[in-house]
mmCIF file of N, CA and C in Angstrom:
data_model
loop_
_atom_site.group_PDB
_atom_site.id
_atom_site.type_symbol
_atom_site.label_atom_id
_atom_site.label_comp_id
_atom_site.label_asym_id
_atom_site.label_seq_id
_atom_site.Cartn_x
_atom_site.Cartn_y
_atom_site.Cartn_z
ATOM 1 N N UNK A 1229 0.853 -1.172 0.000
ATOM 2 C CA UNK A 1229 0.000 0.000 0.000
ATOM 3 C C UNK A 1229 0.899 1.235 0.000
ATOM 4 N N UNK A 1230 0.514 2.087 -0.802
ATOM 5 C CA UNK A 1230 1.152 3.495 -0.896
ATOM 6 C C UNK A 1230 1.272 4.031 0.086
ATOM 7 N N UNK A 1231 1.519 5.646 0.198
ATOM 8 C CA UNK A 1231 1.255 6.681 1.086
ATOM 9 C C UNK A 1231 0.153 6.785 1.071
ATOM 10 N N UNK A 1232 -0.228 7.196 -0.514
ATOM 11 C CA UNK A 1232 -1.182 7.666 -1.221
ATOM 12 C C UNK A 1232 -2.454 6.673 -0.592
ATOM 13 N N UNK A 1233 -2.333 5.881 -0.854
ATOM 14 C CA UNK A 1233 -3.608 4.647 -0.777
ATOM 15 C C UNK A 1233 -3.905 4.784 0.842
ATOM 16 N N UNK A 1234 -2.921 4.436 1.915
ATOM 17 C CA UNK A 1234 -3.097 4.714 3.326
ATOM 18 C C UNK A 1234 -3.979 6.682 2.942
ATOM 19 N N UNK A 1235 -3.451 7.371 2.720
ATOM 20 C CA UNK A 1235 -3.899 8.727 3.262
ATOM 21 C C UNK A 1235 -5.382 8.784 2.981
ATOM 22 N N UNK A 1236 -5.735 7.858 1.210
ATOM 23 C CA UNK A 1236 -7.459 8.283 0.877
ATOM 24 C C UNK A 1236 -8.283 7.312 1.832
ATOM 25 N N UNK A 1237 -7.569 5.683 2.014
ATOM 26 C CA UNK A 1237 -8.376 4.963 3.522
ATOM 27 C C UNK A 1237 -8.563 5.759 4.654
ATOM 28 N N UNK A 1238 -7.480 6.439 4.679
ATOM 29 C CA UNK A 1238 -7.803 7.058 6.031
ATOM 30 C C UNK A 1238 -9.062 7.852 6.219
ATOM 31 N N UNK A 1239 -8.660 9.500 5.049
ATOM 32 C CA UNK A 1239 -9.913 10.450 4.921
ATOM 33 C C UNK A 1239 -11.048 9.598 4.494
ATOM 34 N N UNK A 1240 -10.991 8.270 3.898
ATOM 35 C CA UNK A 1240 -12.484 7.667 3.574
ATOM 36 C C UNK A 1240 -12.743 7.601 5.082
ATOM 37 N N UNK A 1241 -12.303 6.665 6.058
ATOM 38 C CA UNK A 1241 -12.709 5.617 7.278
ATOM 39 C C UNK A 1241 -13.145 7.376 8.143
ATOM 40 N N UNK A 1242 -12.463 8.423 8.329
ATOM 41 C CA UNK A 1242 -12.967 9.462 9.090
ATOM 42 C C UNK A 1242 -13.993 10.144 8.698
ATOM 43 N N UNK A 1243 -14.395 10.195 6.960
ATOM 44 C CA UNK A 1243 -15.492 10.595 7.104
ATOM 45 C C UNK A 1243 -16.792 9.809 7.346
ATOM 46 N N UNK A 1244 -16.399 8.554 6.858
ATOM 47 C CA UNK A 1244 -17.327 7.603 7.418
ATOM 48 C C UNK A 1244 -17.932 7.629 9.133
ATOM 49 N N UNK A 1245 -16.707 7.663 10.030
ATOM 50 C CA UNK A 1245 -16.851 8.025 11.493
ATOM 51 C C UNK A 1245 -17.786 9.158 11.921
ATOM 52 N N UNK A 1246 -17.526 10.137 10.686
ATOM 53 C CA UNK A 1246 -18.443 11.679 11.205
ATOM 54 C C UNK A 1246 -19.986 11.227 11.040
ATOM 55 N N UNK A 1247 -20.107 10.372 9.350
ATOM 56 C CA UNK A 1247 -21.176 10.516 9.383
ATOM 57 C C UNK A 1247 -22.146 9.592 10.290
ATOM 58 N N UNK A 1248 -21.561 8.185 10.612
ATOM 59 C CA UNK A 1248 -22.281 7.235 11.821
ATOM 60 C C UNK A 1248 -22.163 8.281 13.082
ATOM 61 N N UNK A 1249 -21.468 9.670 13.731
ATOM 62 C CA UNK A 1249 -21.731 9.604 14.816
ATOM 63 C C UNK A 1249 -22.583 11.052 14.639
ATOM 64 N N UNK A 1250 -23.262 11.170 13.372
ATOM 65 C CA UNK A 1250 -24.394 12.369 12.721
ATOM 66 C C UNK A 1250 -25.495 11.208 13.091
ATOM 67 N N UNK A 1251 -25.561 10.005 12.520
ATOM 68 C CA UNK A 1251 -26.345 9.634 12.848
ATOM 69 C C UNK A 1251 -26.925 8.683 13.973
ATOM 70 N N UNK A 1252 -25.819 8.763 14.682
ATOM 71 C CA UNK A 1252 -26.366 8.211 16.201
ATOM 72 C C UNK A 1252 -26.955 9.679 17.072
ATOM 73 N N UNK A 1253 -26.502 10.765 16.669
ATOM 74 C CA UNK A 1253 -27.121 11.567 17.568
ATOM 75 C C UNK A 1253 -28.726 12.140 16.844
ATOM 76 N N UNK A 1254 -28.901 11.450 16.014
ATOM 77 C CA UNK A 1254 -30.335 11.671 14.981
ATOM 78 C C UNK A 1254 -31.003 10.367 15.873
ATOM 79 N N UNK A 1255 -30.517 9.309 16.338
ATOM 80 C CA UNK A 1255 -31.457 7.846 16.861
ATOM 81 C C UNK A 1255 -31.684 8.270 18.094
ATOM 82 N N UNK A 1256 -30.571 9.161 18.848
ATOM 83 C CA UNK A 1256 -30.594 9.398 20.231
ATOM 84 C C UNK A 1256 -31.711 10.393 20.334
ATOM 85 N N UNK A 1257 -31.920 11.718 19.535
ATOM 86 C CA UNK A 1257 -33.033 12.366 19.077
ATOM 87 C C UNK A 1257 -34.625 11.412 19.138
ATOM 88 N N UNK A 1258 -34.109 10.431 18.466
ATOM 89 C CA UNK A 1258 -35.876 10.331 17.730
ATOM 90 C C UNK A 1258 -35.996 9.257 19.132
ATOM 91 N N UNK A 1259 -35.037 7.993 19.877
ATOM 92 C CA UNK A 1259 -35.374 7.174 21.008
ATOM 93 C C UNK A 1259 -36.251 8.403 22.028
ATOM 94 N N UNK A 1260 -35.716 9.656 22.237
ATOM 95 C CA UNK A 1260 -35.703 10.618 23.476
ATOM 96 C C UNK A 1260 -37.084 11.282 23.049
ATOM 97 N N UNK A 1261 -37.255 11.302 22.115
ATOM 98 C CA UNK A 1261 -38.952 12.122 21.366
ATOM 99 C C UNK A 1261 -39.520 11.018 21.351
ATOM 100 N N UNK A 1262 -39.367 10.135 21.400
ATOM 101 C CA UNK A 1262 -40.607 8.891 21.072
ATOM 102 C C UNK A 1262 -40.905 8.535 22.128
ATOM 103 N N UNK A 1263 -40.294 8.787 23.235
ATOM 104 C CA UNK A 1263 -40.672 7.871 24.660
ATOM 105 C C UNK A 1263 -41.254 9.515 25.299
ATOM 106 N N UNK A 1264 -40.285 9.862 25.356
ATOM 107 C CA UNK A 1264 -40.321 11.457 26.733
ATOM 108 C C UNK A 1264 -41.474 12.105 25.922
ATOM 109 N N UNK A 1265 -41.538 12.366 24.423
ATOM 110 C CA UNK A 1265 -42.236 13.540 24.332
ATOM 111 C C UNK A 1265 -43.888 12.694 23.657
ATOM 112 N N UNK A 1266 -43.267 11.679 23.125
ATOM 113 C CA UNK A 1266 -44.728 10.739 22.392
ATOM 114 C C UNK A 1266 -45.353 9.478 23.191
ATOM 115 N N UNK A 1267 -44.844 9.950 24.443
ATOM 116 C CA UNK A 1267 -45.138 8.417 24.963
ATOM 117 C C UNK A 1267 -45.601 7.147 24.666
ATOM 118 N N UNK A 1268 -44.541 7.070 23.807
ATOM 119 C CA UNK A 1268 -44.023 5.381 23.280
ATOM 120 C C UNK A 1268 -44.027 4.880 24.476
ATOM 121 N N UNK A 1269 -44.266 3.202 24.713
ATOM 122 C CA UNK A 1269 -43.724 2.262 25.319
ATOM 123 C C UNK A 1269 -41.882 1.639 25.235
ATOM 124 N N UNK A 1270 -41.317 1.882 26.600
ATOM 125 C CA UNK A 1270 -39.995 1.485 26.353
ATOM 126 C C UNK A 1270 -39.503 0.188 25.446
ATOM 127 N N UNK A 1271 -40.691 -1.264 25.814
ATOM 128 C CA UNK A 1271 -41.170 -2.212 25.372
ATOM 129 C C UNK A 1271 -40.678 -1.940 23.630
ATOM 130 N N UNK A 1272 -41.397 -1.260 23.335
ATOM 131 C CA UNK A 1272 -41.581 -1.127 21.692
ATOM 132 C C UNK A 1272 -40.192 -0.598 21.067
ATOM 133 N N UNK A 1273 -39.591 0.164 21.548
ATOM 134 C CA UNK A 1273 -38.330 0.928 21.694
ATOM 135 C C UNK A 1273 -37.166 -0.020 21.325
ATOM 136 N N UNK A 1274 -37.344 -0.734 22.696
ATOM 137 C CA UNK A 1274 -36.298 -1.437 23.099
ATOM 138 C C UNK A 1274 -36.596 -2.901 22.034
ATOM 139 N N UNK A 1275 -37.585 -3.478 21.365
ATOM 140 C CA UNK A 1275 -38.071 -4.171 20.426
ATOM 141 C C UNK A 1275 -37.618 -3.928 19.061
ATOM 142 N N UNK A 1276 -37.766 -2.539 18.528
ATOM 143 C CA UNK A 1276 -37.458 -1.929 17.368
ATOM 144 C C UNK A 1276 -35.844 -1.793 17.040
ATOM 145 N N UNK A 1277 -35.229 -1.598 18.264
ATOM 146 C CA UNK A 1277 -33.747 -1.054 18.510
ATOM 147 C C UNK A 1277 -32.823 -2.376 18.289
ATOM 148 N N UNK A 1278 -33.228 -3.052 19.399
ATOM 149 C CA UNK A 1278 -32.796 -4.549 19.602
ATOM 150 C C UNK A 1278 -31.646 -4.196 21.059
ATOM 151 N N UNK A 1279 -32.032 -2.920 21.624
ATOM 152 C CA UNK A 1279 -31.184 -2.003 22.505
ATOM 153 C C UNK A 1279 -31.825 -2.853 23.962
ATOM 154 N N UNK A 1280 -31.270 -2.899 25.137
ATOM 155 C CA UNK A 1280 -31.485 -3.252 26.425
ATOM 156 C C UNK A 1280 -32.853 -2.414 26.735
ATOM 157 N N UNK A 1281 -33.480 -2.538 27.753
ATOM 158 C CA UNK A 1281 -34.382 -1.532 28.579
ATOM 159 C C UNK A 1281 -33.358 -0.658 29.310
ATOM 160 N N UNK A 1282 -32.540 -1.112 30.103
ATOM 161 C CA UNK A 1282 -31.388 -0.241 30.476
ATOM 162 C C UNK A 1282 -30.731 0.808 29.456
ATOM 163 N N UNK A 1283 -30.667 0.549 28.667
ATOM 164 C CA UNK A 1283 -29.829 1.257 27.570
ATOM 165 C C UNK A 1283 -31.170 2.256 27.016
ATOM 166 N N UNK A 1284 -32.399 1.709 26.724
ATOM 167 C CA UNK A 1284 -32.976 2.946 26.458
ATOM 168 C C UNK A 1284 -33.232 3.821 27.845
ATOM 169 N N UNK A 1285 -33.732 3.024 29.367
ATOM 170 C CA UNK A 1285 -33.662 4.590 29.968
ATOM 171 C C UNK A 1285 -32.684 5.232 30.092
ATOM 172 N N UNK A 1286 -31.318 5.010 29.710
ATOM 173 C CA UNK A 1286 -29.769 5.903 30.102
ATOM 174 C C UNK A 1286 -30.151 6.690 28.730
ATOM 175 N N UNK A 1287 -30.426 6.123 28.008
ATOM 176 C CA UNK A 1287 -31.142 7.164 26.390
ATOM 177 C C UNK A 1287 -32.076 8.194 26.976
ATOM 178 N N UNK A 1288 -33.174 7.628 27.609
ATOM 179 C CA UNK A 1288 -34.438 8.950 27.623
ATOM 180 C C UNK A 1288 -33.633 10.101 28.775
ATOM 181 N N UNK A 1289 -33.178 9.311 30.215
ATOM 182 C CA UNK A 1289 -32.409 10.064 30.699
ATOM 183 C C UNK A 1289 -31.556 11.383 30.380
ATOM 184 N N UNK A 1290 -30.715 11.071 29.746
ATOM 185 C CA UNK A 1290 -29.603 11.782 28.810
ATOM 186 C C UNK A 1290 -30.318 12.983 28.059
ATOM 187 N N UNK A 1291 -31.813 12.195 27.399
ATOM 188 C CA UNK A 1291 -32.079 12.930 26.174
ATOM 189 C C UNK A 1291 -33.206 14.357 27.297
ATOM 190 N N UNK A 1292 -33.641 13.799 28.669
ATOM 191 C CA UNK A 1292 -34.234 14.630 29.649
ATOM 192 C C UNK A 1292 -33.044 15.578 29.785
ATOM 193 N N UNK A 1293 -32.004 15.478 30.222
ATOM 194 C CA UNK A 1293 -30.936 16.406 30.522
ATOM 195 C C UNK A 1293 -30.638 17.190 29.142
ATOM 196 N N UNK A 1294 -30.572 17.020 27.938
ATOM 197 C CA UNK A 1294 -30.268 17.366 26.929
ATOM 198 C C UNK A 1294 -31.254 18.253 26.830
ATOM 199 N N UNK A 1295 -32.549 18.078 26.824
ATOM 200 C CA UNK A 1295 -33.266 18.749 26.626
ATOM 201 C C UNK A 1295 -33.477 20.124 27.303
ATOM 202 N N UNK A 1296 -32.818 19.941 28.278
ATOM 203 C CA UNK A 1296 -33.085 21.144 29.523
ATOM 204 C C UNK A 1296 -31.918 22.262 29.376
ATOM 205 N N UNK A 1297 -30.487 21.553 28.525
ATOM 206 C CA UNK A 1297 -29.590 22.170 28.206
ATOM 207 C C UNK A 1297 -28.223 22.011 29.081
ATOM 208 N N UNK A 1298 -28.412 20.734 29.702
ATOM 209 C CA UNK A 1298 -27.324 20.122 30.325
ATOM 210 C C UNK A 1298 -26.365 19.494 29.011
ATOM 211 N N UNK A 1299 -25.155 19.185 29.119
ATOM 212 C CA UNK A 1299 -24.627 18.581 27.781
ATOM 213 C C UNK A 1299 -24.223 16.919 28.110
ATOM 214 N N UNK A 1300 -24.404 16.383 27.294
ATOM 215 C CA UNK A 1300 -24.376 14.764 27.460
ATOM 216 C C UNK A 1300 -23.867 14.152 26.900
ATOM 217 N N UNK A 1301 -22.830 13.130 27.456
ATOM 218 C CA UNK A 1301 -21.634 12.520 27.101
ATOM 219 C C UNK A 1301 -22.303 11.163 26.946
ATOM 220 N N UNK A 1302 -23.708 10.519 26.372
ATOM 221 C CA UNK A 1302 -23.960 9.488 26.217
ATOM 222 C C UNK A 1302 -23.962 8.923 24.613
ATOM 223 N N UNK A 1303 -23.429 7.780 24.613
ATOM 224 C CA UNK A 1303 -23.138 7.440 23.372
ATOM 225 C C UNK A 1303 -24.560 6.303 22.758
ATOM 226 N N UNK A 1304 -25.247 6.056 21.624
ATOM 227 C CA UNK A 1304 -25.776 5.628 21.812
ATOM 228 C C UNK A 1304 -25.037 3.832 21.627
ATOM 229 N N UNK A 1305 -24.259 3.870 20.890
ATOM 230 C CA UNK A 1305 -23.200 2.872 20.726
ATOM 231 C C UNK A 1305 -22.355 2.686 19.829
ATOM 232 N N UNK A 1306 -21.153 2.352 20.143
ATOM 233 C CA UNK A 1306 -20.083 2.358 19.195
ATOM 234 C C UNK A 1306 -19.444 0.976 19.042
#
Protein backbone atom coordinates (compact mmCIF):
# COMPACT_ATOMS: atom_id res chain seq x y z
CA UNK A 1 0.00 0.00 0.00
CA UNK A 2 1.15 3.50 -0.90
CA UNK A 3 1.25 6.68 1.09
CA UNK A 4 -1.18 7.67 -1.22
CA UNK A 5 -3.61 4.65 -0.78
CA UNK A 6 -3.10 4.71 3.33
CA UNK A 7 -3.90 8.73 3.26
CA UNK A 8 -7.46 8.28 0.88
CA UNK A 9 -8.38 4.96 3.52
CA UNK A 10 -7.80 7.06 6.03
CA UNK A 11 -9.91 10.45 4.92
CA UNK A 12 -12.48 7.67 3.57
CA UNK A 13 -12.71 5.62 7.28
CA UNK A 14 -12.97 9.46 9.09
CA UNK A 15 -15.49 10.59 7.10
CA UNK A 16 -17.33 7.60 7.42
CA UNK A 17 -16.85 8.03 11.49
CA UNK A 18 -18.44 11.68 11.21
CA UNK A 19 -21.18 10.52 9.38
CA UNK A 20 -22.28 7.23 11.82
CA UNK A 21 -21.73 9.60 14.82
CA UNK A 22 -24.39 12.37 12.72
CA UNK A 23 -26.34 9.63 12.85
CA UNK A 24 -26.37 8.21 16.20
CA UNK A 25 -27.12 11.57 17.57
CA UNK A 26 -30.33 11.67 14.98
CA UNK A 27 -31.46 7.85 16.86
CA UNK A 28 -30.59 9.40 20.23
CA UNK A 29 -33.03 12.37 19.08
CA UNK A 30 -35.88 10.33 17.73
CA UNK A 31 -35.37 7.17 21.01
CA UNK A 32 -35.70 10.62 23.48
CA UNK A 33 -38.95 12.12 21.37
CA UNK A 34 -40.61 8.89 21.07
CA UNK A 35 -40.67 7.87 24.66
CA UNK A 36 -40.32 11.46 26.73
CA UNK A 37 -42.24 13.54 24.33
CA UNK A 38 -44.73 10.74 22.39
CA UNK A 39 -45.14 8.42 24.96
CA UNK A 40 -44.02 5.38 23.28
CA UNK A 41 -43.72 2.26 25.32
CA UNK A 42 -39.99 1.49 26.35
CA UNK A 43 -41.17 -2.21 25.37
CA UNK A 44 -41.58 -1.13 21.69
CA UNK A 45 -38.33 0.93 21.69
CA UNK A 46 -36.30 -1.44 23.10
CA UNK A 47 -38.07 -4.17 20.43
CA UNK A 48 -37.46 -1.93 17.37
CA UNK A 49 -33.75 -1.05 18.51
CA UNK A 50 -32.80 -4.55 19.60
CA UNK A 51 -31.18 -2.00 22.51
CA UNK A 52 -31.49 -3.25 26.43
CA UNK A 53 -34.38 -1.53 28.58
CA UNK A 54 -31.39 -0.24 30.48
CA UNK A 55 -29.83 1.26 27.57
CA UNK A 56 -32.98 2.95 26.46
CA UNK A 57 -33.66 4.59 29.97
CA UNK A 58 -29.77 5.90 30.10
CA UNK A 59 -31.14 7.16 26.39
CA UNK A 60 -34.44 8.95 27.62
CA UNK A 61 -32.41 10.06 30.70
CA UNK A 62 -29.60 11.78 28.81
CA UNK A 63 -32.08 12.93 26.17
CA UNK A 64 -34.23 14.63 29.65
CA UNK A 65 -30.94 16.41 30.52
CA UNK A 66 -30.27 17.37 26.93
CA UNK A 67 -33.27 18.75 26.63
CA UNK A 68 -33.08 21.14 29.52
CA UNK A 69 -29.59 22.17 28.21
CA UNK A 70 -27.32 20.12 30.32
CA UNK A 71 -24.63 18.58 27.78
CA UNK A 72 -24.38 14.76 27.46
CA UNK A 73 -21.63 12.52 27.10
CA UNK A 74 -23.96 9.49 26.22
CA UNK A 75 -23.14 7.44 23.37
CA UNK A 76 -25.78 5.63 21.81
CA UNK A 77 -23.20 2.87 20.73
CA UNK A 78 -20.08 2.36 19.20
Amino acid sequence: MTDKQLADALRSFKRAESVLDERRQELFKAIGRAIVENGERQAAVVEQTGYTREHVRRICAAYVRWKSGETTTLKIAR
